[in-house]
CSV table of C-alpha atoms and ligand atoms in Angstrom, one decimal:
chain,number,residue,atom,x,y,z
A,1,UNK,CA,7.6,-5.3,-22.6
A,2,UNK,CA,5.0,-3.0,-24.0
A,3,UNK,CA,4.6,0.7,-22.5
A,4,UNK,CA,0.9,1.6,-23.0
A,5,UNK,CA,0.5,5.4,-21.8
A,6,UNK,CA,-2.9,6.1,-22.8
A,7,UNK,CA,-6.7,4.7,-21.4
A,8,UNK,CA,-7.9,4.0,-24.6
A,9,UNK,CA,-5.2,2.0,-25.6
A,10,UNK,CA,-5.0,-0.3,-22.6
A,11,UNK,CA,-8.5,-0.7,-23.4
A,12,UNK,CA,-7.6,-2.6,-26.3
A,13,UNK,CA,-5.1,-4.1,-25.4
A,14,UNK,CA,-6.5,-5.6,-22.6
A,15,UNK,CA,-9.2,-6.8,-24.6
A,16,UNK,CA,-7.2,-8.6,-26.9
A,17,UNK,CA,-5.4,-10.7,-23.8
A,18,UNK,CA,-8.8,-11.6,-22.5
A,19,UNK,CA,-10.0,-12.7,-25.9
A,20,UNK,CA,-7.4,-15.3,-25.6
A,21,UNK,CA,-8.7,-16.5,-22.7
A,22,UNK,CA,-4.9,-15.2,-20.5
A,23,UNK,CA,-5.4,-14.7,-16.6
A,24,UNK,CA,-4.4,-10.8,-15.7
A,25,UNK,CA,-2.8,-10.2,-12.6
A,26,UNK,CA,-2.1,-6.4,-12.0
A,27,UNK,CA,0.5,-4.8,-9.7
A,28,UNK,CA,-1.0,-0.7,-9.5
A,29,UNK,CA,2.4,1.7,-8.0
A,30,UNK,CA,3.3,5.3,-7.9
A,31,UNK,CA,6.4,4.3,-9.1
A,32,UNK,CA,9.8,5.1,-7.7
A,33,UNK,CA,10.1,1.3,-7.4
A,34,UNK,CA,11.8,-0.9,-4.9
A,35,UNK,CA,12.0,-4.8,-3.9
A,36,UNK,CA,8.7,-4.2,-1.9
A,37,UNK,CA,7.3,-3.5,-5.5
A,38,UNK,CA,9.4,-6.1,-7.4
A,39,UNK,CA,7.6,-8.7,-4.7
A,40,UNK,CA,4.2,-7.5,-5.8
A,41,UNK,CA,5.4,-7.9,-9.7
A,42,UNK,CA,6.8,-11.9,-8.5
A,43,UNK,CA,3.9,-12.9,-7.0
A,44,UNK,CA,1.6,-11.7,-9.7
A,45,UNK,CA,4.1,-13.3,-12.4
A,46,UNK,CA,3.9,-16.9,-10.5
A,47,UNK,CA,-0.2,-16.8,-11.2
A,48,UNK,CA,-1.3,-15.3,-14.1
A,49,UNK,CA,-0.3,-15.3,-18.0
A,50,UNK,CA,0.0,-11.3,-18.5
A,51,UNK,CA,0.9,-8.6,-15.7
A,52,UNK,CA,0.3,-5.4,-16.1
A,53,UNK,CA,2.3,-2.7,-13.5
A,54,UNK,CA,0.6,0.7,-13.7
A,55,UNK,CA,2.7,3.4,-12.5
A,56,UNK,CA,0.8,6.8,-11.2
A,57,UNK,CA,1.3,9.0,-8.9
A,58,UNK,CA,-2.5,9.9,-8.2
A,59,UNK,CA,-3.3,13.5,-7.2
A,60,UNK,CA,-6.6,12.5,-5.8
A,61,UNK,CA,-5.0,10.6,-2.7
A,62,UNK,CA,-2.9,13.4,-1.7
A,63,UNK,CA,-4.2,16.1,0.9
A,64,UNK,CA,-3.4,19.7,0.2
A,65,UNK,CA,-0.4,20.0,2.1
A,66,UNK,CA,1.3,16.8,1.1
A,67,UNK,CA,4.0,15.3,-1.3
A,68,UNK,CA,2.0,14.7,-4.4
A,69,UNK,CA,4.8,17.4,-6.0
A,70,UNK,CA,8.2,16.3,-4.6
A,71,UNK,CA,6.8,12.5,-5.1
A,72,UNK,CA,9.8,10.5,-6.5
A,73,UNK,CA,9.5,10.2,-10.0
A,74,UNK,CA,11.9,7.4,-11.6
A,75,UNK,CA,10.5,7.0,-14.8
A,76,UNK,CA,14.1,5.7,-16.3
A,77,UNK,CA,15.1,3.3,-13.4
A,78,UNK,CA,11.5,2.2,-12.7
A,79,UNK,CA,10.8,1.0,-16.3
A,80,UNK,CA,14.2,-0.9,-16.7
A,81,UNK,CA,13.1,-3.1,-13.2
A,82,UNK,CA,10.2,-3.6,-14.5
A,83,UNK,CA,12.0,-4.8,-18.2
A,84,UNK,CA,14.0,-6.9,-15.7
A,85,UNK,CA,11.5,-8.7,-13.4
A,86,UNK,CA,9.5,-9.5,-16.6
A,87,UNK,CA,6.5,-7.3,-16.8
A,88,UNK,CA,4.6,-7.7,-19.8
A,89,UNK,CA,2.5,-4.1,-20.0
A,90,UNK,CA,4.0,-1.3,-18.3
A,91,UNK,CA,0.4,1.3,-18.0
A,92,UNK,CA,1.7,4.8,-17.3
A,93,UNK,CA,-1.8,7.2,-17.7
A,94,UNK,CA,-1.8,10.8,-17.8
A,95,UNK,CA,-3.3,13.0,-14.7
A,96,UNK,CA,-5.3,14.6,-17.6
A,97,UNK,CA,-6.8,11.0,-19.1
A,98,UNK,CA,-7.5,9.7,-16.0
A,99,UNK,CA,-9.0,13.2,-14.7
A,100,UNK,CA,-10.2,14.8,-17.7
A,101,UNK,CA,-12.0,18.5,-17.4
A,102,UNK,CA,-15.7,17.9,-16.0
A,103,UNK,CA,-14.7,14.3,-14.0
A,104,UNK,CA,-16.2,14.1,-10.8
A,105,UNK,CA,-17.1,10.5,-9.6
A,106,UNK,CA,-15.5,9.4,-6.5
A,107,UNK,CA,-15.4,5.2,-4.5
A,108,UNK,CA,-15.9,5.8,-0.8
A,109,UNK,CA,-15.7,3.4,1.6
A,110,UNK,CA,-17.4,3.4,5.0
A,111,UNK,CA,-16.1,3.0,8.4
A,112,UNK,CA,-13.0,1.9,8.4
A,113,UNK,CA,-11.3,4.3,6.2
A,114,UNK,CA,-11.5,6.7,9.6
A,115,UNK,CA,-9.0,5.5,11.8
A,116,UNK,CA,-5.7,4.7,11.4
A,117,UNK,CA,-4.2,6.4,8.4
A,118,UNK,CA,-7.5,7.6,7.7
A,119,UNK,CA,-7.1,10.4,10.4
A,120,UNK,CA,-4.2,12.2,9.5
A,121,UNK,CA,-5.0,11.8,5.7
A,122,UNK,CA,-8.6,12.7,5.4
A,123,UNK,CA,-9.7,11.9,2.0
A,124,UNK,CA,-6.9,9.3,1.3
A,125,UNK,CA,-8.6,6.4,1.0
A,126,UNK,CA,-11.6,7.9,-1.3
A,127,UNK,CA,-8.3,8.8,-3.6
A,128,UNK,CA,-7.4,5.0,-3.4
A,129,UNK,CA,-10.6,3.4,-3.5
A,130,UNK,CA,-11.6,5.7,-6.7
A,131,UNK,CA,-7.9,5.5,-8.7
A,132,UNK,CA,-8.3,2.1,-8.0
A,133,UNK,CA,-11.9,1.4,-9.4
A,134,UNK,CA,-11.1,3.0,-12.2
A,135,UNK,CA,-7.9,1.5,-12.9
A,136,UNK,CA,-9.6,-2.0,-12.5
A,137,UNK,CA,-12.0,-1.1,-14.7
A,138,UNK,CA,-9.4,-0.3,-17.3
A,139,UNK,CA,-7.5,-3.3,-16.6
A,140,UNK,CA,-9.7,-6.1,-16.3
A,141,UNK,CA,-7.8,-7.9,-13.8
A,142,UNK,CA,-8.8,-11.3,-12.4
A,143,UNK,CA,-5.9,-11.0,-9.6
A,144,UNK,CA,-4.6,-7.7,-8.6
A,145,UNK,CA,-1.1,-7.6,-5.9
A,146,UNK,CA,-1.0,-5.1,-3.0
A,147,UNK,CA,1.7,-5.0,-0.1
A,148,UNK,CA,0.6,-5.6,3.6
A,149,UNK,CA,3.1,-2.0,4.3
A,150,UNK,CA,-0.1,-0.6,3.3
A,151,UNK,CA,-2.4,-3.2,5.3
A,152,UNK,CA,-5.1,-0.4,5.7
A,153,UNK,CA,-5.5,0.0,2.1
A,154,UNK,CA,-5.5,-4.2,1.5
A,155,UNK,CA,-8.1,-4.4,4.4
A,156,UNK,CA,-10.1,-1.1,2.3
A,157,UNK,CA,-10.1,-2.4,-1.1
A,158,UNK,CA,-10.9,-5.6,-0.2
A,159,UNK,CA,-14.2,-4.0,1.4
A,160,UNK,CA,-14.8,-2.3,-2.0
A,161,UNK,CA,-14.3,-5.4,-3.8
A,162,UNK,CA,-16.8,-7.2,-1.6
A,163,UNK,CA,-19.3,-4.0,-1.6
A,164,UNK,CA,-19.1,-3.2,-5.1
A,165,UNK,CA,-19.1,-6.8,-6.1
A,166,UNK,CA,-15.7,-6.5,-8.8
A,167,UNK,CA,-14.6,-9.3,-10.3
A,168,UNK,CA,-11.1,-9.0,-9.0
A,169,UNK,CA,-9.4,-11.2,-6.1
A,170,UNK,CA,-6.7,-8.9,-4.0
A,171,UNK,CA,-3.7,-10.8,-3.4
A,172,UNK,CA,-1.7,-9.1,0.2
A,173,UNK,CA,2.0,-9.4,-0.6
A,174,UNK,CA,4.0,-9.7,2.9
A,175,UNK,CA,6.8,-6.5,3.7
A,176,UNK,CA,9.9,-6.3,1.8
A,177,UNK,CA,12.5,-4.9,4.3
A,178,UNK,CA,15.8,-3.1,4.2
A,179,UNK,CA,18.4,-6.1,5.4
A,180,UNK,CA,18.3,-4.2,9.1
A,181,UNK,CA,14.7,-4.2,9.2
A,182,UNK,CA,13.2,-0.6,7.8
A,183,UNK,CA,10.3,-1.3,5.6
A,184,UNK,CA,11.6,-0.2,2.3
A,185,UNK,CA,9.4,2.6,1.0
A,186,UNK,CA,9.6,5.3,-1.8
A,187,UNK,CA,9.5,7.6,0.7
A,188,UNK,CA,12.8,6.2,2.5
A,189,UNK,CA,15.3,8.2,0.1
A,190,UNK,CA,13.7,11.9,2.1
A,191,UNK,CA,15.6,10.6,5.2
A,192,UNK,CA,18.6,12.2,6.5
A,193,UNK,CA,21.2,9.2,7.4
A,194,UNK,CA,20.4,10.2,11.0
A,195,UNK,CA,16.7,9.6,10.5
A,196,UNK,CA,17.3,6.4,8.7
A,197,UNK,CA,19.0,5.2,11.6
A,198,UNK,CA,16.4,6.0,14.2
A,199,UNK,CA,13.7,5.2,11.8
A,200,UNK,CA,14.8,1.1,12.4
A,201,UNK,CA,12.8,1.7,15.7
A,202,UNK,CA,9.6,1.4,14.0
A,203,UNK,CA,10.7,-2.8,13.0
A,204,UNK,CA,12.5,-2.6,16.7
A,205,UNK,CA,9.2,-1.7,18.0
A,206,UNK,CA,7.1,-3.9,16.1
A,207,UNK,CA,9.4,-6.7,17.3
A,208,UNK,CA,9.3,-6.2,20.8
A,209,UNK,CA,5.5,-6.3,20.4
A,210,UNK,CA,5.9,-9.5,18.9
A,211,UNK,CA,8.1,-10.7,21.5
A,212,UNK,CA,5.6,-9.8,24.4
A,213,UNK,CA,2.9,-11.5,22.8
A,214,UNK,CA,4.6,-15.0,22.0
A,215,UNK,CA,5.2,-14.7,26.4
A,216,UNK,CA,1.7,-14.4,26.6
A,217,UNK,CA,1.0,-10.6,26.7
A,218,UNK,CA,-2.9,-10.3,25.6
A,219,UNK,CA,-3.9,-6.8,26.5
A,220,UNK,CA,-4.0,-4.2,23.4
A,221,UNK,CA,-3.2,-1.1,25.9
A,222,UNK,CA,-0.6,-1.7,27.1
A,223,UNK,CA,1.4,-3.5,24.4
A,224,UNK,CA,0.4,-0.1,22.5
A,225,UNK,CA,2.1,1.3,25.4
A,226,UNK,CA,5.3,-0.2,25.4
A,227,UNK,CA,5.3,0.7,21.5
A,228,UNK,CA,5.0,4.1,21.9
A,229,UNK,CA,7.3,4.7,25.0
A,230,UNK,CA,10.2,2.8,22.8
A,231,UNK,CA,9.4,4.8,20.0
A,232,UNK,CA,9.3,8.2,22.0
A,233,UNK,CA,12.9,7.2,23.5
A,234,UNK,CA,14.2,8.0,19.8
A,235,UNK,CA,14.7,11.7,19.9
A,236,UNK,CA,14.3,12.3,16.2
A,237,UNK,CA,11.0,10.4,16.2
A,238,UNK,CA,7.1,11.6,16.1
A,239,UNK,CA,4.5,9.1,17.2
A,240,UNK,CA,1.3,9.9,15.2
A,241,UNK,CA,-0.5,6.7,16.2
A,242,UNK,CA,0.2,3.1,17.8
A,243,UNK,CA,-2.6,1.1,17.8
A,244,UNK,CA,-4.2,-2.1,17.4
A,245,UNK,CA,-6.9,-3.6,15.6
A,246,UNK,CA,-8.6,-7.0,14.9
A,247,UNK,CA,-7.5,-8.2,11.4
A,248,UNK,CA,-8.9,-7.9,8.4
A,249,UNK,CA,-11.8,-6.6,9.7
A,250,UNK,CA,-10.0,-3.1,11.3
A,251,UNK,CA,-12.6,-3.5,14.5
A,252,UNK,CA,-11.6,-2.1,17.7
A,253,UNK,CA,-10.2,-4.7,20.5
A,254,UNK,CA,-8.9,-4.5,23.7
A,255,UNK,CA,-7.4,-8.2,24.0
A,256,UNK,CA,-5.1,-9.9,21.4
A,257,UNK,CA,-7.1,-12.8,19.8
A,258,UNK,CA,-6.7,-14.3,16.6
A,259,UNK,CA,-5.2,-12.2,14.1
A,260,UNK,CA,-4.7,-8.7,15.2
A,261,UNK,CA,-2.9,-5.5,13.1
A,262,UNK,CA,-0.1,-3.2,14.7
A,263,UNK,CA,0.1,-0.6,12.8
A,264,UNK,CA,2.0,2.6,13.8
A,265,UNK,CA,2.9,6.0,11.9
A,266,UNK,CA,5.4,8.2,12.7
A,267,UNK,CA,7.2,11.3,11.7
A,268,UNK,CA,10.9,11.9,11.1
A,269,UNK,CA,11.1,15.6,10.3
A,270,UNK,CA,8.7,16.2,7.5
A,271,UNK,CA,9.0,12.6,6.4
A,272,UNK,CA,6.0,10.2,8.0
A,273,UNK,CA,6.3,6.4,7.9
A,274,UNK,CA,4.3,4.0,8.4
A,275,UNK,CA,4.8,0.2,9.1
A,276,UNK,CA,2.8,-2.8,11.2
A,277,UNK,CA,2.8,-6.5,11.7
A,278,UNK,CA,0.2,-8.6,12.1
A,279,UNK,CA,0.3,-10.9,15.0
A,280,UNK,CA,-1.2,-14.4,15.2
A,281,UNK,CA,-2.6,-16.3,18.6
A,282,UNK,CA,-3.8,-19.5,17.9
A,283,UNK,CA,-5.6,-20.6,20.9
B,301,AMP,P1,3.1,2.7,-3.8
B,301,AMP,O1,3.9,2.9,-5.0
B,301,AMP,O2,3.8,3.2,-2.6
B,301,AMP,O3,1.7,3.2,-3.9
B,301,AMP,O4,3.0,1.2,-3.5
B,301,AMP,C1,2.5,0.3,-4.5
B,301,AMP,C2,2.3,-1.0,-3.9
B,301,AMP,O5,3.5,-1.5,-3.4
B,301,AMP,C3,1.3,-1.0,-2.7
B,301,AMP,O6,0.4,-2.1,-2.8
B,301,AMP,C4,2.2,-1.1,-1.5
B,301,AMP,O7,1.6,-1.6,-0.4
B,301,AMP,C5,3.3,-2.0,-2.0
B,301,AMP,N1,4.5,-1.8,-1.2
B,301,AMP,C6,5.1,-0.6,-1.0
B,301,AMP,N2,6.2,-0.9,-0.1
B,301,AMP,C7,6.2,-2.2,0.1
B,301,AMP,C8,7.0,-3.1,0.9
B,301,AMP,N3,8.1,-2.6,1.6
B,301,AMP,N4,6.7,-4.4,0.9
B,301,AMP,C9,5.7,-4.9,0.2
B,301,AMP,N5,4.9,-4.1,-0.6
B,301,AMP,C10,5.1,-2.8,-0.6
């Protein structure tokens, strides 16, 4: 496994892979990895010749008065599961070489980067959508992996993709869950053990969901409803959204048809969470 840390480097290495005519797939992370990144790495192992796993912890896509400074950073550990799953290019940039003094050229895509996560996080996505243009266009990827934990940002770059015409097909990689349902996330090791335990409403919640639409429950309201009220009955929990939209395209909907996304974040303490399911009616 090679460890490239600088742009210009991946450059060239990147260009030698293509020159032998090798399929990239690319798995981008913050690091601080888990099995919900170790799927990403699988999945883009099983369909291409070389992966590259960036890990970055990019300032632009945090607000002001977020985590981008107590992020977990796992350099040691995160490197050695990588070794393990069989990466062949680990790509870990600089905040100066990706930002250099005078940079100012940001991705930003239109309505549907608004709701959702988009409302509690202004300017989060524009950090995605530009870290990620400009770590495509260092990578030269023909596949790049992203999980559906963060179906918002799939649904978003798959916009830009489309928009900005990149040669790249995003791959959605399903959850990866703790065995008693939380949706494992970098962000899980800030939980007290007494949040960690109420957080499992979040997959409770989701499932219920589930449950009322396989006995026929269509209307959006009201299963957003019930979500809420069973999160709310979990003292340590703070709803900042339940809600429901029509999937992929994030358009708003009132009745469940086809495929729909329930996404939901919420806060416990000063840790926020987020998780969804997508639900399927085929009639
Ligand atoms: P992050 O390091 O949090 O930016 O995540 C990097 C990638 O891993 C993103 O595409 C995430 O959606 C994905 N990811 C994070 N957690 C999970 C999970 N539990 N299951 C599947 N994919 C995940």
């Amino acid at each position: 496994m090679t460890v490239i840390e600088s742009v210009a480097e991946m450059r060239e290495f990147i260009a030698q892979v293509r020159q032998q005519g090798k399929k990239v797939g690319f798995v981008p992370t913050m690091g601080a990895l888990h099995e919900g990144h170790l799927a990403l790495m699988e999945e883009a192992k099983s369909s291409s010749d070389t992966v590259v796993a960036s890990i970055f912890v990019n300032p632009t896509q945090f607000g002001p008065n977020e985590d981008y400074d107590a992020y977990p950073r796992t350099w040691k550990s995160d490197i050695d599961a990588c070794q393990k799953i069989g990466v062949d290019v680990v790509f870990r940039p600089h905040v100066a070489d990706m930002y250099p003094q005078g940079w100012g050229t940001w991705v930003s895509v239109d309505n549907i980067t608004e709701k959702l996560c988009g409302q509690t996080r202004p300017g989060h996505f524009r950090g995605v959508a530009t870290v990620v243009t400009k770590l495509f266009n260092i990578v030269q990827p023909d596949r790049a992996f992203f999980g559906q934990k963060d179906a918002q940002q799939v649904v978003v770059l798959m916009k830009m993709v489309r928009d900005l015409n990149m040669n790249v097909e995003i791959i959605m990689v399903p959850i990866v869950r703790d065995p008693d349902g939380l949706a494992k996330s970098s962000r899980n090791i800030y939980l007290t053990p007494e949040q960690r335990t109420a957080a499992l409403v979040l997959s409770r919640s989701l499932l219920s969901a589930q449950q009322m639409v396989i006995q026929g429950q269509r209307g959006c309201r009201l299963i957003c409803s019930e979500v809420q009220d069973k999160i709310a009955e979990e003292p340590l929990a703070a709803v900042e959204y339940v809600q429901m939209y029509s999937f992929p395209d994030l358009q708003e909907i009132t009745t469940v048809r086809d495929k729909v996304l329930l996404a939901v974040a919420v806060r416990f303490g000063t840790t926020r969470l987020i998780d969804n399911m997508i639900l399927e009616v085929k009639e």
